[in-house]
Coordinates of C-alpha atoms and ligand atoms in Angstrom, one line a residue:
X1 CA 123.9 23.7 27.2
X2 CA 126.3 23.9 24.7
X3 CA 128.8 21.9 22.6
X4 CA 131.3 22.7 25.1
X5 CA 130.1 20.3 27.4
X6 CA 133.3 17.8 28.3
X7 CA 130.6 15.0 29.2
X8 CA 128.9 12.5 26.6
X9 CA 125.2 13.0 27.3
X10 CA 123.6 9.2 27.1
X11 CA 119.9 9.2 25.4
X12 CA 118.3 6.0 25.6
X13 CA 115.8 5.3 22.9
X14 CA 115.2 1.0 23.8
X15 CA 111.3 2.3 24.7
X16 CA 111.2 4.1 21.7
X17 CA 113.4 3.2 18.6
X18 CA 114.3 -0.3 20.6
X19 CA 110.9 -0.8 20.4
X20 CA 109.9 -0.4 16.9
X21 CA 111.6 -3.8 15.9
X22 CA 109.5 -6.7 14.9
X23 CA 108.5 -8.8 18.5
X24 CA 110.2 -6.4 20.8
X25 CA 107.0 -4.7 21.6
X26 CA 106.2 -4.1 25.5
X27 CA 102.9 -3.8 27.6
X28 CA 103.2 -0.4 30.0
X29 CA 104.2 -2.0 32.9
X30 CA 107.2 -3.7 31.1
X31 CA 108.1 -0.6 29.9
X32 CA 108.3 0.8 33.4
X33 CA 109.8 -1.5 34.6
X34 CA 112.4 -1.0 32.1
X35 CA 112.7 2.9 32.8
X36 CA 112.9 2.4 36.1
X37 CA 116.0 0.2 35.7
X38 CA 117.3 2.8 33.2
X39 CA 117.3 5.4 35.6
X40 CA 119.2 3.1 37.6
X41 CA 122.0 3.0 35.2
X42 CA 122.6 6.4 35.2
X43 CA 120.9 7.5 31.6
X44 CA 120.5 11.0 31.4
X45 CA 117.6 11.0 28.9
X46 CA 114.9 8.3 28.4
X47 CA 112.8 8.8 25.2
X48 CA 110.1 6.8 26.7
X49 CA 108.1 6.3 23.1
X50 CA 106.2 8.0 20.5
X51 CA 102.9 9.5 22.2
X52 CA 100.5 10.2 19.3
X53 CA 101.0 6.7 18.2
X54 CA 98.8 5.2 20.2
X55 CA 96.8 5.3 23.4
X56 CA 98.6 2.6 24.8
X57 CA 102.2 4.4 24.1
X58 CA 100.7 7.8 25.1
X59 CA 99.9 5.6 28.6
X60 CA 103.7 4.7 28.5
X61 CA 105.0 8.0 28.1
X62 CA 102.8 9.3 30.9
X63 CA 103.5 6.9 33.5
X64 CA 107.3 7.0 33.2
X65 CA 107.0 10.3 33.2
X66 CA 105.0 10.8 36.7
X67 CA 107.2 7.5 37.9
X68 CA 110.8 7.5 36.4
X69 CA 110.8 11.5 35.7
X70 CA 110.9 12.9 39.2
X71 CA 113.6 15.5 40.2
X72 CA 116.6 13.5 40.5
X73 CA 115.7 11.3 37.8
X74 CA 116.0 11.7 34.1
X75 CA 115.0 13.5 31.5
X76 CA 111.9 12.0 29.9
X77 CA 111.4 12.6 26.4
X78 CA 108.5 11.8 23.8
X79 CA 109.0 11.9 20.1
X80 CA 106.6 13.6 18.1
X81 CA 106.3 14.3 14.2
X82 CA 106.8 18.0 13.0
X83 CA 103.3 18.3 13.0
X84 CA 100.9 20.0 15.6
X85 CA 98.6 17.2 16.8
X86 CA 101.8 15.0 17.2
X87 CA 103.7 18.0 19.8
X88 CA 100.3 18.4 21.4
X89 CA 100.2 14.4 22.1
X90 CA 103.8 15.0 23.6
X91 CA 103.9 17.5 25.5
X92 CA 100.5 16.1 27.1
X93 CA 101.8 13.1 28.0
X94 CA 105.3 14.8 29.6
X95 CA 103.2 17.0 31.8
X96 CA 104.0 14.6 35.0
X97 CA 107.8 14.8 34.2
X98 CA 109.9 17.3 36.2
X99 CA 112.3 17.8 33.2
X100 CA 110.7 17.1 29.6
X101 CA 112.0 16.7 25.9
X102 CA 109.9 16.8 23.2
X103 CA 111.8 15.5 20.3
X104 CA 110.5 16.2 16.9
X105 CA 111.7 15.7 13.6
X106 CA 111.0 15.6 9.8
X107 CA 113.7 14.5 6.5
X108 CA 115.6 16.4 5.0
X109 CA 117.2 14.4 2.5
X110 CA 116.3 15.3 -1.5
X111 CA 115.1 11.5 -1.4
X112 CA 112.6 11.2 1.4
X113 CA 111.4 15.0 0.1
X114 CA 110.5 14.0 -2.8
X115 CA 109.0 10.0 -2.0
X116 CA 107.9 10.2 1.2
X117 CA 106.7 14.1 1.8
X118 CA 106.5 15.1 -1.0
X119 CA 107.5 18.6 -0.5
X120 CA 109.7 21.4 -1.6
X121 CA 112.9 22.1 0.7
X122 CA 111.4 25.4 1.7
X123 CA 108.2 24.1 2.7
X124 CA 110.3 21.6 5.2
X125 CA 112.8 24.7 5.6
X126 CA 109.3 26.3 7.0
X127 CA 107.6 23.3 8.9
X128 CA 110.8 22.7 10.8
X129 CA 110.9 26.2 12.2
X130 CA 107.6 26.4 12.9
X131 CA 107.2 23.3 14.7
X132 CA 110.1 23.8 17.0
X133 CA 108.4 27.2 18.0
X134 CA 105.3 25.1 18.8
X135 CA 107.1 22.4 21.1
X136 CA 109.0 25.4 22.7
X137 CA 105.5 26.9 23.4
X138 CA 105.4 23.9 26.0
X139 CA 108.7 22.8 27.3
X140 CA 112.1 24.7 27.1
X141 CA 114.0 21.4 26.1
X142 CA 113.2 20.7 22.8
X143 CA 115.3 18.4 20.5
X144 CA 115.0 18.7 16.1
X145 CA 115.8 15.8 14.5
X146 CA 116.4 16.2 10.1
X147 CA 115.9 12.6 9.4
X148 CA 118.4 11.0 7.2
X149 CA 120.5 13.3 8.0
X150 CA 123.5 11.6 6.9
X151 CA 122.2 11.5 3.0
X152 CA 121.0 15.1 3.1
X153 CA 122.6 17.7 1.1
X154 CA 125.0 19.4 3.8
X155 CA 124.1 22.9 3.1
X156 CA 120.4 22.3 3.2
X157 CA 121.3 20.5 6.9
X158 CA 122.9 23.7 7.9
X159 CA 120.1 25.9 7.1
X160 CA 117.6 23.6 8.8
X161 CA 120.1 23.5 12.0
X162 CA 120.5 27.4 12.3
X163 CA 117.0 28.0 12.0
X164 CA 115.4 25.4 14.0
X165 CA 118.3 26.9 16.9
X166 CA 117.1 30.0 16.3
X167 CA 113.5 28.5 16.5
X168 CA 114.5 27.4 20.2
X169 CA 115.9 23.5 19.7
X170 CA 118.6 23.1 22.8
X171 CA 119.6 19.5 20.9
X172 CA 120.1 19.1 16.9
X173 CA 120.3 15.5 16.3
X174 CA 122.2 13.9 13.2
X175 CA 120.2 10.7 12.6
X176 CA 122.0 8.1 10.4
X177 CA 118.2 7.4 9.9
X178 CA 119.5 4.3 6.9
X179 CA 122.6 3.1 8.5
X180 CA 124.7 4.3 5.3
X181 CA 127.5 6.5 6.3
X182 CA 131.1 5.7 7.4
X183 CA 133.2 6.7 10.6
X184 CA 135.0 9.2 8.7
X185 CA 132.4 10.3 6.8
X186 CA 129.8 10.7 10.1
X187 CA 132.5 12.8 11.6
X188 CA 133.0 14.8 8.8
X189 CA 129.9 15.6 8.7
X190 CA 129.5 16.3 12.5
X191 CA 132.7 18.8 11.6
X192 CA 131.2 20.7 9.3
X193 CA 127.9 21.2 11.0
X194 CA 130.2 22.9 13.9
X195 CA 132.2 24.7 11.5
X196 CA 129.1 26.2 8.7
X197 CA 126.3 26.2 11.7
X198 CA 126.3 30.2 13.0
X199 CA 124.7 29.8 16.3
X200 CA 125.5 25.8 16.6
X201 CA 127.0 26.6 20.3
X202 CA 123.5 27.3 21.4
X203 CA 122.8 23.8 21.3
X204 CA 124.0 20.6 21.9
X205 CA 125.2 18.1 18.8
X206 CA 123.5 14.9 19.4
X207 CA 124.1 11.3 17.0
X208 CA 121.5 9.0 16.4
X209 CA 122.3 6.0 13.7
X210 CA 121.2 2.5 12.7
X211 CA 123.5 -0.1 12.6
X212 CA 122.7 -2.0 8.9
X213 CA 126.6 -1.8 8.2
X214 CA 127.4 -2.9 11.6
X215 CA 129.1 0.4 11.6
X216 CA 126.9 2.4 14.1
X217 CA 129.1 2.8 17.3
X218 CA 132.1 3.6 15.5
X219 CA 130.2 6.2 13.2
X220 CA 129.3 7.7 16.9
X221 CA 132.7 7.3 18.4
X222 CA 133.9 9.4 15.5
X223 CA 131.6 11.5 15.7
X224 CA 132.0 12.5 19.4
X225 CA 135.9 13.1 18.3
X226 CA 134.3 15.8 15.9
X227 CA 132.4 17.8 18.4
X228 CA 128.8 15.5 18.9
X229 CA 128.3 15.4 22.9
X230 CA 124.7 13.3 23.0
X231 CA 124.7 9.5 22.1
X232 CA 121.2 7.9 21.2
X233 CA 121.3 4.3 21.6
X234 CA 119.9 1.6 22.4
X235 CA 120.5 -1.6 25.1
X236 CA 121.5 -4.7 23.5
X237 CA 121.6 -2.4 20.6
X238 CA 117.7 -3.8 19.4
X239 CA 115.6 -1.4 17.1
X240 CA 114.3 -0.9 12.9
X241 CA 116.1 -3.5 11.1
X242 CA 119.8 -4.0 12.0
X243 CA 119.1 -1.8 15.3
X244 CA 121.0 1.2 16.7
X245 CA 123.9 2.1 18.6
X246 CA 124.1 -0.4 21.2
X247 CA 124.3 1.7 24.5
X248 CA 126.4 -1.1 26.9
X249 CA 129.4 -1.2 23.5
X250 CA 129.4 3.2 23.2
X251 CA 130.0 3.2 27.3
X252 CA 132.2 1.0 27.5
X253 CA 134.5 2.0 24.4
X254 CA 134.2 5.5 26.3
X255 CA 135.2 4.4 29.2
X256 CA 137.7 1.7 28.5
X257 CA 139.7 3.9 25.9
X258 CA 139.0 6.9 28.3
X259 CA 142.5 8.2 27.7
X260 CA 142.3 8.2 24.2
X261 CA 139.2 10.2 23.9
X262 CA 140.1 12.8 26.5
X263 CA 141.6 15.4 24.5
X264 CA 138.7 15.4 22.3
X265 CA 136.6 16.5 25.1
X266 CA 139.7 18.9 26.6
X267 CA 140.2 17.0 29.6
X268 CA 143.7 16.1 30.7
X269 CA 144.7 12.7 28.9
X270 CA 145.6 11.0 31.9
X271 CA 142.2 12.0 33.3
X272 CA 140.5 9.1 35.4
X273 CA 137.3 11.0 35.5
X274 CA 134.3 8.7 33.4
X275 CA 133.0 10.3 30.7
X276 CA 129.3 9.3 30.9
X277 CA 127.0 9.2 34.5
X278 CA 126.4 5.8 33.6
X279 CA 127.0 3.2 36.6
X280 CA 128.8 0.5 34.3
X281 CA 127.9 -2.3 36.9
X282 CA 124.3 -2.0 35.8
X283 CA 124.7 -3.0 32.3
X284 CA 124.6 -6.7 32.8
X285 CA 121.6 -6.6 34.6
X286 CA 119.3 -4.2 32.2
X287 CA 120.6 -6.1 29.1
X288 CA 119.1 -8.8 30.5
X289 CA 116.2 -7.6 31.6
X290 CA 115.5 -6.1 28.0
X291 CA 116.6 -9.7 26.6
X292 CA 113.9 -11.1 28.6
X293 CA 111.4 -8.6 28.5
X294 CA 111.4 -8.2 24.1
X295 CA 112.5 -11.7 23.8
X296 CA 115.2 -10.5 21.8
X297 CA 117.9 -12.6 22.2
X298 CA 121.2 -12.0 22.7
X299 CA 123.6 -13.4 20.1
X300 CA 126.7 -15.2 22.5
X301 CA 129.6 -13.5 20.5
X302 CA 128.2 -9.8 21.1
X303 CA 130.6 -7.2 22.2
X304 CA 130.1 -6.5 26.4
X305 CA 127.2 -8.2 27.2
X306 CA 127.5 -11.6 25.1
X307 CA 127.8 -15.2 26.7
X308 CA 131.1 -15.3 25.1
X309 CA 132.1 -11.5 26.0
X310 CA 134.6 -12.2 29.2
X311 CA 134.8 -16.5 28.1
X312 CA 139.0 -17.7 26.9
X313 CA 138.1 -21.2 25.2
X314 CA 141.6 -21.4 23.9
X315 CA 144.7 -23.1 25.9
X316 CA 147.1 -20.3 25.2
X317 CA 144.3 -17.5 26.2
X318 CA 143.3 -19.1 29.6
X319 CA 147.0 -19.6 30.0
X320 CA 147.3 -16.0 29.9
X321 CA 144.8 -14.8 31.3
X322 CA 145.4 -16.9 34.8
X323 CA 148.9 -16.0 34.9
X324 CA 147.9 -12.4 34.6
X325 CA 144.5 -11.2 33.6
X326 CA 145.7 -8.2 31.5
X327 CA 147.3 -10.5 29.0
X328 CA 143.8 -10.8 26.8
X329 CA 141.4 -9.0 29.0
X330 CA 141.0 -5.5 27.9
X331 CA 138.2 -4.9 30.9
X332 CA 137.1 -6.6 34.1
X333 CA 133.6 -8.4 33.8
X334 CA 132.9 -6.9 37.3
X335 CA 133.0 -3.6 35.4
X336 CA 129.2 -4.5 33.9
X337 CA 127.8 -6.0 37.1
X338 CA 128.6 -9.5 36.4
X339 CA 130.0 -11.5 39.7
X340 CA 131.2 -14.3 40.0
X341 CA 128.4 -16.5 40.0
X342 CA 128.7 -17.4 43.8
X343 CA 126.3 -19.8 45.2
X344 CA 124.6 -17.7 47.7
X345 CA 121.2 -19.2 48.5
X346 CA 119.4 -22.8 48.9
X347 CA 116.0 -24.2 49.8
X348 CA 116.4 -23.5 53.9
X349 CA 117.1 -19.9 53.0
X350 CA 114.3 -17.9 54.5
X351 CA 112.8 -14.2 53.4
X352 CA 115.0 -12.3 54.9
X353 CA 118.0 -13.5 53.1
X354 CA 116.2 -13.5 49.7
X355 CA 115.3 -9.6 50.1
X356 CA 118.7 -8.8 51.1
X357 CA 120.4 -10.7 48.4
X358 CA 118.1 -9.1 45.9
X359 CA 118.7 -5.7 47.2
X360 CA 122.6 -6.5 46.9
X361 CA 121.9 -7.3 43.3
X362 CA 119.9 -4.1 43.0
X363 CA 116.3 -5.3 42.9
X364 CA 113.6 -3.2 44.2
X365 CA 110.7 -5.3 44.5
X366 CA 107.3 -4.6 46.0
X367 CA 105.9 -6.3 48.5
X368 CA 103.6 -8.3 45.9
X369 CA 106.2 -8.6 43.9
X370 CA 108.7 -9.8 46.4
X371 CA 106.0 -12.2 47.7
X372 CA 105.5 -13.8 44.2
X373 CA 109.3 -13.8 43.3
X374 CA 109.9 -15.7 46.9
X375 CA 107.4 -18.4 46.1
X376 CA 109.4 -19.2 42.8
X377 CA 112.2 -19.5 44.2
X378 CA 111.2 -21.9 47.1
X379 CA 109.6 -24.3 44.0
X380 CA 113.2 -23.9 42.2
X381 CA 115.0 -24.4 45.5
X382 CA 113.0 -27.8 46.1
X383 CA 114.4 -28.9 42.7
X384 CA 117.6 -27.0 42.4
X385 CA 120.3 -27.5 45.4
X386 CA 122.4 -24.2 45.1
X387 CA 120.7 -21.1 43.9
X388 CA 123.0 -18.5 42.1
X389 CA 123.0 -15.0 41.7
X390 CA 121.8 -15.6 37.9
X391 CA 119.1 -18.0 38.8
X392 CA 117.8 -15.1 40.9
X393 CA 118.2 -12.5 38.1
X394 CA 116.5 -15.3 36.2
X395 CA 113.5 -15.9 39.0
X396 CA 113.1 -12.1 39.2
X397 CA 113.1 -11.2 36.1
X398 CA 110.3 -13.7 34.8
X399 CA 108.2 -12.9 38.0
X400 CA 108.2 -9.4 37.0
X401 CA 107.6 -9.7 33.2
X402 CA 104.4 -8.4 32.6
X403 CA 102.6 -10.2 30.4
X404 CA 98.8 -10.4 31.0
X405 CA 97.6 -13.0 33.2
X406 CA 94.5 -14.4 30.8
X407 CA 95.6 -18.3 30.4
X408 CA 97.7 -20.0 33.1
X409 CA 99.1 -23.1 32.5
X410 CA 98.3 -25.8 35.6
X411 CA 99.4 -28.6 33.9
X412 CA 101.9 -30.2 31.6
X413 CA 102.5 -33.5 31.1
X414 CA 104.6 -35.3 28.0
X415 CA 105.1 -38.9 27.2
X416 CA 108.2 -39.1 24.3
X417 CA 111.0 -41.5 24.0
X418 CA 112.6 -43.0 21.1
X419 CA 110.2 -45.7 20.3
X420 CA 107.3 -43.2 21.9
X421 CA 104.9 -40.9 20.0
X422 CA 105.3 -37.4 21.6
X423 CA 102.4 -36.8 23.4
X424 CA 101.3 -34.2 25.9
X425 CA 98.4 -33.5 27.8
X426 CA 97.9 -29.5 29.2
X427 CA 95.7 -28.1 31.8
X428 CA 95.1 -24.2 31.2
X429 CA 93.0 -22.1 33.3
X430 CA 91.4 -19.8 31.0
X431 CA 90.9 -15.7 31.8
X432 CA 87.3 -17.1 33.0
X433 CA 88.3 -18.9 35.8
X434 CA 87.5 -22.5 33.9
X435 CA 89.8 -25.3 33.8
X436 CA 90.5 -26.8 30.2
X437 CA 92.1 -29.9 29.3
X438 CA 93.4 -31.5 26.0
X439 CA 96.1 -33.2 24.4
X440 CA 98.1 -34.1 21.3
X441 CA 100.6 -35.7 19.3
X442 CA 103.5 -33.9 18.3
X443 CA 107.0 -34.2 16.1
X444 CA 108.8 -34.0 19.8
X445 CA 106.9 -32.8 23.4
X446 CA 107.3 -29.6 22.7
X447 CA 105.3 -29.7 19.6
X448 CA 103.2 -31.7 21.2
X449 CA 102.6 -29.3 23.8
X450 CA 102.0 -26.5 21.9
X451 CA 99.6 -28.4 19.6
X452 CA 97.5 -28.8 22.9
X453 CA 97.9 -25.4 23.9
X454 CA 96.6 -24.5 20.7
X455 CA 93.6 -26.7 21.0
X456 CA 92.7 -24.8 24.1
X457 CA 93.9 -21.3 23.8
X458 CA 92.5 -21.4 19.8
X459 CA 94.2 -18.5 18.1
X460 CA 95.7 -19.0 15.0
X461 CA 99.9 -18.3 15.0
X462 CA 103.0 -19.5 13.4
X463 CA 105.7 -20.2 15.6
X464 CA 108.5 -18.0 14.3
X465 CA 111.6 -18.4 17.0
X466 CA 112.3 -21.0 20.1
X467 CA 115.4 -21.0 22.4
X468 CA 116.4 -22.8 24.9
X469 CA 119.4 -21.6 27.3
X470 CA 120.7 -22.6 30.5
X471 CA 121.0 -19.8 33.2
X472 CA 124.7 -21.8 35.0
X473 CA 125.8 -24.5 34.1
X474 CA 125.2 -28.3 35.9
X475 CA 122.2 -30.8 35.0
X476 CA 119.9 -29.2 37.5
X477 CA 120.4 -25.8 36.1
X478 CA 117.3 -23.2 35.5
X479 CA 116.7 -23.7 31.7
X480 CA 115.3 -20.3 29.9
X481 CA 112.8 -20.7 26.8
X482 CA 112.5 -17.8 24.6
X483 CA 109.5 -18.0 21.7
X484 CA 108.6 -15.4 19.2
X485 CA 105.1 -16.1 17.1
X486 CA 103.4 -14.2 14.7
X487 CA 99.8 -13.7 13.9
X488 CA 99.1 -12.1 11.2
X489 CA 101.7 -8.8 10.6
X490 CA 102.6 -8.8 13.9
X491 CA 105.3 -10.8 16.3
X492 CA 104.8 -11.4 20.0
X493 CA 107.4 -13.0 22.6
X494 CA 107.4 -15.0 25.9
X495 CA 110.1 -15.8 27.9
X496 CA 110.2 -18.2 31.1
X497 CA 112.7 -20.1 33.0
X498 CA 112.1 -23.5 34.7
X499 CA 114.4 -26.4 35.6
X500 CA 111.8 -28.2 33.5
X501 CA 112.4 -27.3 29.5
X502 CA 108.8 -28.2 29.1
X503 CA 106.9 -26.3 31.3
X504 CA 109.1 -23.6 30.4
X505 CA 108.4 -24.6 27.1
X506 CA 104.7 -24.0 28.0
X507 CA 104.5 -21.2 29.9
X508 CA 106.8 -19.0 27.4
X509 CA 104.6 -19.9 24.5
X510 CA 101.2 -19.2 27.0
X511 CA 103.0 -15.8 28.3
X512 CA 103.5 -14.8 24.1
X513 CA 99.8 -16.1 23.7
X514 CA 98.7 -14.0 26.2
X515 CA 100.2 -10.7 24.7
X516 CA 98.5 -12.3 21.7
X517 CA 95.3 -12.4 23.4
X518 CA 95.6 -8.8 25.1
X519 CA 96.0 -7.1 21.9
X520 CA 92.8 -9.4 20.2
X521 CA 90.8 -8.4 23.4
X522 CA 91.3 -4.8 23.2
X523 CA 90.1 -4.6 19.2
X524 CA 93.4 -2.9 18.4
X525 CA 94.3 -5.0 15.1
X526 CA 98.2 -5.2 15.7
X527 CA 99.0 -4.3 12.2
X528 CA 97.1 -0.7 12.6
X529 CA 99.5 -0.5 15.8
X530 CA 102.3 -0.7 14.0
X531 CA 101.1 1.2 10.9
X532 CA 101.3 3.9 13.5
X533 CA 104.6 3.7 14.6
X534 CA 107.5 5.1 12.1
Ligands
KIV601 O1 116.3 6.8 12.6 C1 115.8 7.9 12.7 O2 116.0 8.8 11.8 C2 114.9 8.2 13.8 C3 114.5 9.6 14.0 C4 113.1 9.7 14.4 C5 115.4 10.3 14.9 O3 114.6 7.3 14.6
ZN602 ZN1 116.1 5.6 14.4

């Protein structure tokens, strides 16, 4: 490959630097379900997570690569340190994969040198070349990352570029590792890479940056003007502090403004052609499913996949807009998968028509999965007349979060008003099989509830986030609860949807206990976990 590529190459880094923000962490099984939808959308490389970091993310990498990396699929990709025992973790755990990345990295900025590695630029001059060679003794596709790029010392960068190509990297990546630089600035530097790098056609000029400016996507959309062809991002833009790139806005700028960026890629300006392989109408769909699965919410005025993205509250707007679309809509909603909402199912809808109207949507379910899925949505038919296309998404999606089954909530019961004290009584079923009932008083039912949770479950946690939000609109509609808790350094989430608030309530804070739980159960003290990670 080389920089001469007219295509924007799409690396998606939500399992790996999506990850790595506080709450958003996923068992394996969410992870692959989150690959596998991924692949769907048409990434071209899924840095699946960080294998050394633990035997849990080595597990990760390992089973989307034998799953998700098969010969039509992507590439999978692990990251690894520029250190031996890191690249031997990697390339380990991308055995299964039929194309493989390693993707390792070490900073080359005079401040991170001198605090963080403590080491001389020649000795990271040295490393870098050496460890490069090393991942290339396992895998031809090998990607060098100098982190904080963007505040190294440019002619120190191009050294450590031209030598780790000559080393054998096939993608130099520019990370924004801080979220500091500027459009004009990012480009500049992408420029001068291309124009002080010797050998810089051997490989392929990839972006990575974190958004703590708000300035990411346009730092990459600049960037790709000056020559970069590979886009790490992230859905819903989630990751380290501010997050990164979000992947859904850097598509669809590409795509929407296609014309303008043309020329920079020498195509025709007129050109139709997209300039990713990514199938637009499955952005809705995977921001949501990453929404649900990190319990990262979605603010409503985000840019593409926001409540408010494709919403005209004012008169003069919807005016417009129903007169002639064009008048204030820049892009059609279709274009990210979302329809119109049609009421397609109800409670006499058998099997058959719940398969096939999940295939339309583009679910592939197992058969236990598809079984479990179909009983939830008889229970929400019985309570809710028309069933939607988002209720589905919503039914699915929870049905398929993987949280560990330990506690399951039986029962919930709540007894509030305004001259009431909130009271609620809960039945768990504990991972032994027992049934366990208690009760409390609360500032509201919800507090209430939880208090009685607590009394069962009996871990100690501080309820950081709770969100309520209706899937449609109507007094019947599926209400989604979102909670985020933290015990000790660490934050879990859990996520439900119900047309009762409070056994959504309930089972969103059991599903977040349960994570909870998993991690107490298998001795790994979250904060070492994370310690691990970058
Ligand atoms: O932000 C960063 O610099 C990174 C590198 C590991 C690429 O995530
Ligand atoms: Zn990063």
């Amino acid at each position: 490959m080389t920089n001469k590529t007219d295509r924007i190459i799409i690396f998606d880094t939500t399992l790996r630097d999506g990850e790595q923000c506080p709450g958003a962490t996923l068992n394996i099984d969410e992870k692959l379900v989150i690959a596998k939808q991924l692949a769907r959308l048409g990434v071209d490389i899924i840095e699946a997570g960080f294998a050394f970091a633990s035997p849990g993310d080595f597990e990760a990498v390992s089973k989307i690569a034998k799953i998700v990396g098969t010969e039509n699929g992507p590439v999978i990709c692990s990251l690894a340190r520029a250190i031996k025992a890191d690249i031997e973790a990697a390339a380990e755990a991308l055995k299964p994969a039929v194309k493989a990345r390693i993707h390792t990295f070490i900073s080359t900025s005079d401040i991170h040198l001198e605090y963080q590695l403590r080491k001389s630029r020649a000795e990271v001059l040295a490393i870098a070349e050496e460890m490069v060679a090393y991942a290339k003794s396992f895998v031809t596709d090998v990607e060098f990352s100098p982190m904080d790029a963007a505040r190294s010392d440019p002619e120190f960068l191009y050294q450590v570029l031209e030598r780790t190509i000559a080393a054998g990297a096939t993608t130099v990546n520019i990370p924004d590792t801080v979220g500091y630089t500027t459009p004009s600035e990012f480009g500049a530097i992408i420029k001068g890479i291309i124009e002080n790098v010797p050998n810089i056609d051997q490989a392929i000029i990839s972006v990575h940056g974190h958004n703590d400016l708000g300035l990411a996507v346009a730092n990459f959309l600049e960037a790709v003007k000056n020559g970069a062809r590979q886009l790490e991002c992230t859905i819903n833009g989630i990751g380290e502090r501010a997050g990164n790139a979000s992947l859904e806005e850097l598509v669809m700028a590409l795509h929407v403004r296609r014309q303008y960026f043309n020329p920079f890629l020498g195509r025709p300006e007129e050109s139709q052609e997209s300039l990713t392989n990514i199938d637009t109408r499955q952005i809705y769909k995977t921001s949501r499913l990453v929404s649900n699965l990190t319990g990262m919410l979605v603010q409503p005025n985000k840019a593409i996949v926001g409540a408010n993205a494709f919403a005209h509250e004012s008169g003069i707007h919807q005016d417009g807009v129903l007169k002639n679309k064009l008048t204030y809509e820049i892009m059609d909603a279709q274009l990210i998968g979302l329809t119109d909402n049609q009421i397609v199912l109800g409670k006499h809808s058998g099997r058959n028509a719940f398969r096939t109207r999940l295939k339309e949507l583009g679910f592939e379910l197992s058969d236990t999965e598809l079984n479990k899925a179909f009983v939830r949505f008889k229970e929400v038919a019985d309570k809710k007349k028309d069933i939607s296309d988002w209720d589905l998404e919503a039914i699915v999606n929870d049905e398929i979060q993987q949280a560990p089954d330990l506690f399951r909530v039986e029962l919930v019961q709540v007894s509030c008003g305004s001259n009431a004290r909130p009271t609620a009584t809960v039945t768990l079923r504990t991972p032994e099989g027992e049934e366990l009932t208690d009760a409390a008083i609360g500032t509201g039912p919800v507090d209430a509830v939880y208090k009685a949770i607590n009394r069962v479950v009996n871990v100690p946690n501080e309820l950081i986030e709770f969100s309520v939000q209706s899937v449609t609109a109507g007094i019947d509609a599926l209400g989604e609860v979102t909670i985020r808790l933290r015990y000790e350094s660490k934050v879990f989430s859990g996520h439900a949807a119900n047309t009762d608030i409070i056994v959504a309530s309930a089972q969103a804070y059991v599903n977040a206990l349960n994570r909870l739980y998993s991690a107490l159960q298998r001795q790994e003290k979250p904060e070492e976990v994370s310690a691990q990670k970058l």
